[in-house]
Coordinates of N, CA and C in Angstrom, one line a residue:
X524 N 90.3 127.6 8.8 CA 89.9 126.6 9.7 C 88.5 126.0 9.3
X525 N 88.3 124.9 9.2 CA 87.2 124.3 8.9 C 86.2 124.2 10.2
X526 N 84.8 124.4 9.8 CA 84.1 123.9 10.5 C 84.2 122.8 12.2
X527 N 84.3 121.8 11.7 CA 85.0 120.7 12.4 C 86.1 121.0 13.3
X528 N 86.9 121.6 12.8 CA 88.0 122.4 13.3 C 87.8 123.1 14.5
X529 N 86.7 123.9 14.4 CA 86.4 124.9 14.8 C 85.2 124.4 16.3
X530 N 84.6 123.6 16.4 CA 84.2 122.8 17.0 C 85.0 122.1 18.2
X531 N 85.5 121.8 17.6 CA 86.8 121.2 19.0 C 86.8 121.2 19.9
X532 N 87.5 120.6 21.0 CA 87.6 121.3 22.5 C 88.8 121.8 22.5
X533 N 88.3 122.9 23.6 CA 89.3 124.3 23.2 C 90.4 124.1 23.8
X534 N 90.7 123.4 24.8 CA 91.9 123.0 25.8 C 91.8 123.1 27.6
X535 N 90.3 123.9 27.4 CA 90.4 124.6 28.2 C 89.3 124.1 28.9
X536 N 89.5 123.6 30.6 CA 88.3 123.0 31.5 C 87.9 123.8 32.2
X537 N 86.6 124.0 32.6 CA 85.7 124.5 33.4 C 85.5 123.8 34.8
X538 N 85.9 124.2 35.7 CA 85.7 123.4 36.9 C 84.9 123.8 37.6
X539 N 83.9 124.6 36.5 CA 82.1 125.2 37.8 C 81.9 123.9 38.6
X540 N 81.3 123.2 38.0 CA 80.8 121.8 39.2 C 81.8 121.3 40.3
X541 N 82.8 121.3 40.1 CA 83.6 121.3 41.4 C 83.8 122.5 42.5
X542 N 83.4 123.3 41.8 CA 83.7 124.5 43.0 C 82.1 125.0 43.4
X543 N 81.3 124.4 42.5 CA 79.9 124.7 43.4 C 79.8 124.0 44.3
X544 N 80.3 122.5 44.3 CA 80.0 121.2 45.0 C 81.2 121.6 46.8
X545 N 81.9 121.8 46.4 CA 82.8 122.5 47.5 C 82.1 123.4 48.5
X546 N 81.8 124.6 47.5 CA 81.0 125.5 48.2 C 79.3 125.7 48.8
X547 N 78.9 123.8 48.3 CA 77.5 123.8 48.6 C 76.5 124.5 47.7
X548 N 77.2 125.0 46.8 CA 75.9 126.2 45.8 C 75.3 125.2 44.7
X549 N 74.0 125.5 44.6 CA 73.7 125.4 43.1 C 73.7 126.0 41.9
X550 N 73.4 125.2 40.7 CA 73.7 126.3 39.4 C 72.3 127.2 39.8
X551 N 71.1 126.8 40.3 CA 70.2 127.9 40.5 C 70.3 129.1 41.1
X552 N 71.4 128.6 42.2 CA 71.4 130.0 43.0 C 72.9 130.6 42.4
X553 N 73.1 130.1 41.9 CA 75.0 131.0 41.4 C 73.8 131.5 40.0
X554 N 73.2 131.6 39.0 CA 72.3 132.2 38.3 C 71.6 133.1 38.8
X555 N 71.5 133.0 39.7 CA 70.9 134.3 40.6 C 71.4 135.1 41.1
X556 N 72.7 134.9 41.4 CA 74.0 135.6 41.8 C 74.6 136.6 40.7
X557 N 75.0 135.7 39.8 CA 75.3 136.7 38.6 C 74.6 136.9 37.2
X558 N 73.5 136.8 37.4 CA 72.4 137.3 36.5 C 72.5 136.8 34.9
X559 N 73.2 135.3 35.2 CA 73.2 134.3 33.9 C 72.1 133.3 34.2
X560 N 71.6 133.0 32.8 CA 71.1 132.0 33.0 C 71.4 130.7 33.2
X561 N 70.7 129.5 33.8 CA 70.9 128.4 34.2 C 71.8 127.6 33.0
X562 N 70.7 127.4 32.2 CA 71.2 127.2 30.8 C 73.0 127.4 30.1
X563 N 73.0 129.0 30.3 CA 74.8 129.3 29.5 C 75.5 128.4 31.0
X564 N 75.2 128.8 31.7 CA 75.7 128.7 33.1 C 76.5 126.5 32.6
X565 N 74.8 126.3 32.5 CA 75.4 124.9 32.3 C 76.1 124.4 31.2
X566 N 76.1 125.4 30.0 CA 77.3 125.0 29.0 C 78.4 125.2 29.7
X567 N 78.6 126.4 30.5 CA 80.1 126.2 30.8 C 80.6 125.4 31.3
X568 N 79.6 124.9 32.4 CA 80.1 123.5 33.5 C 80.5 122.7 32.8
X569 N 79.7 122.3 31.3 CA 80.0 120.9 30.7 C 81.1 121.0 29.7
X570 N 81.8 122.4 29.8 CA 82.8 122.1 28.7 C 82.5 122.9 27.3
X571 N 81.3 123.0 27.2 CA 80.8 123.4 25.6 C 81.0 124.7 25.4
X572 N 81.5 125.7 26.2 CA 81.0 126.7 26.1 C 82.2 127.3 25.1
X573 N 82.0 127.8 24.1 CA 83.3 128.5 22.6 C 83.7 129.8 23.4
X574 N 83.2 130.4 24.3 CA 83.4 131.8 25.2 C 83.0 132.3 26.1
X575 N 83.4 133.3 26.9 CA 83.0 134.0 28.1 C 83.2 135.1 28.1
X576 N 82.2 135.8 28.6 CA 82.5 137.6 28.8 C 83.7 137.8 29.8
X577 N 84.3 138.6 29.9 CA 85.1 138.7 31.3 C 84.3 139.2 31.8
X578 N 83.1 140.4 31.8 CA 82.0 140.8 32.7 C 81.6 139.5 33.6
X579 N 81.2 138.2 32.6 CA 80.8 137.1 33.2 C 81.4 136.5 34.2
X580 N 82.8 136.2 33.6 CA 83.7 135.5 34.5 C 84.2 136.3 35.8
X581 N 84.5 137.2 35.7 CA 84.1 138.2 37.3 C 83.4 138.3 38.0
X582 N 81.8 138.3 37.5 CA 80.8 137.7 38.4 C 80.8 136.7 39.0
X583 N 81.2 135.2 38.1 CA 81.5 133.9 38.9 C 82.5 134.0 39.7
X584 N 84.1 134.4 39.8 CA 84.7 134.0 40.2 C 84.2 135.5 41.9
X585 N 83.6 135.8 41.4 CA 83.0 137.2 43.1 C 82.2 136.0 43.8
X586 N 81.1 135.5 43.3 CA 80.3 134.3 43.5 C 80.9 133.1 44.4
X587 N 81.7 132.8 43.8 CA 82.2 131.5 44.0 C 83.3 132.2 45.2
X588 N 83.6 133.3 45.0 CA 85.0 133.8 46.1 C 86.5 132.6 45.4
X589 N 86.7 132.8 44.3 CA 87.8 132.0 43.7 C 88.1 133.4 42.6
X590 N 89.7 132.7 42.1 CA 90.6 133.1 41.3 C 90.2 132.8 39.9
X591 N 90.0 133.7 38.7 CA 89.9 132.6 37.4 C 90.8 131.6 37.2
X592 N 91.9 131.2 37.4 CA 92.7 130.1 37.4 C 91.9 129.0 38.5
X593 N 91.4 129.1 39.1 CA 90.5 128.1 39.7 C 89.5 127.3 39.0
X594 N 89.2 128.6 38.5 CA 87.7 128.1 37.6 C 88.3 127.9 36.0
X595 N 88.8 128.1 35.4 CA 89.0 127.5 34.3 C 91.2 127.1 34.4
X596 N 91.1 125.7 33.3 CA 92.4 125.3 34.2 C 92.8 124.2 32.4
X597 N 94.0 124.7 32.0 CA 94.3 123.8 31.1 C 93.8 122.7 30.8
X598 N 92.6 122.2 29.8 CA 92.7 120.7 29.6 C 93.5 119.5 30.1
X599 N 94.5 119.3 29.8 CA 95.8 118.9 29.9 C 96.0 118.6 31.1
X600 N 96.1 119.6 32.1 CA 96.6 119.7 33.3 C 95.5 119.6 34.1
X601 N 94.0 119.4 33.9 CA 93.2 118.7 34.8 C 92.7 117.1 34.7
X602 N 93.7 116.3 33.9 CA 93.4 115.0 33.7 C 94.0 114.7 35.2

């Protein structure tokens, strides 16, 4: 795989900003919640992010009180 390649979007959407905005939270206080920074926090919202710990994604989805299929959801199938 080439570089470029490799770069890509993965297929895969992140729907952190809609389920903060639902639940009234900020990224400041969900970072405080699960002991990520603001920063990774906001690559994921925006899509960028190439991976996730499952450590991580268990903290969010405890946080948020959602399912990982909530929070991340086929490219495709969130147009």
């Amino acid at each position: 795989m080439t570089p470029a390649e490799d770069e890509g979007p993965s297929g895969v959407h992140c729907r952190l900003d809609e389920l903060l905005l639902e639940r009234g939270m900020t990224l400041t206080r969900l970072s405080e919640l699960v002991g990520v920074s603001v920063v990774n926090l906001s690559i994921l919202k925006n899509d960028r992010a190439r991976a996730i710990r499952y450590s991580t994604l268990s903290a969010i989805c405890r946080a948020l009180d959602c399912e990982i299929g909530d929070l991340l959801v086929r490219a495709d199938a969130s147009l």
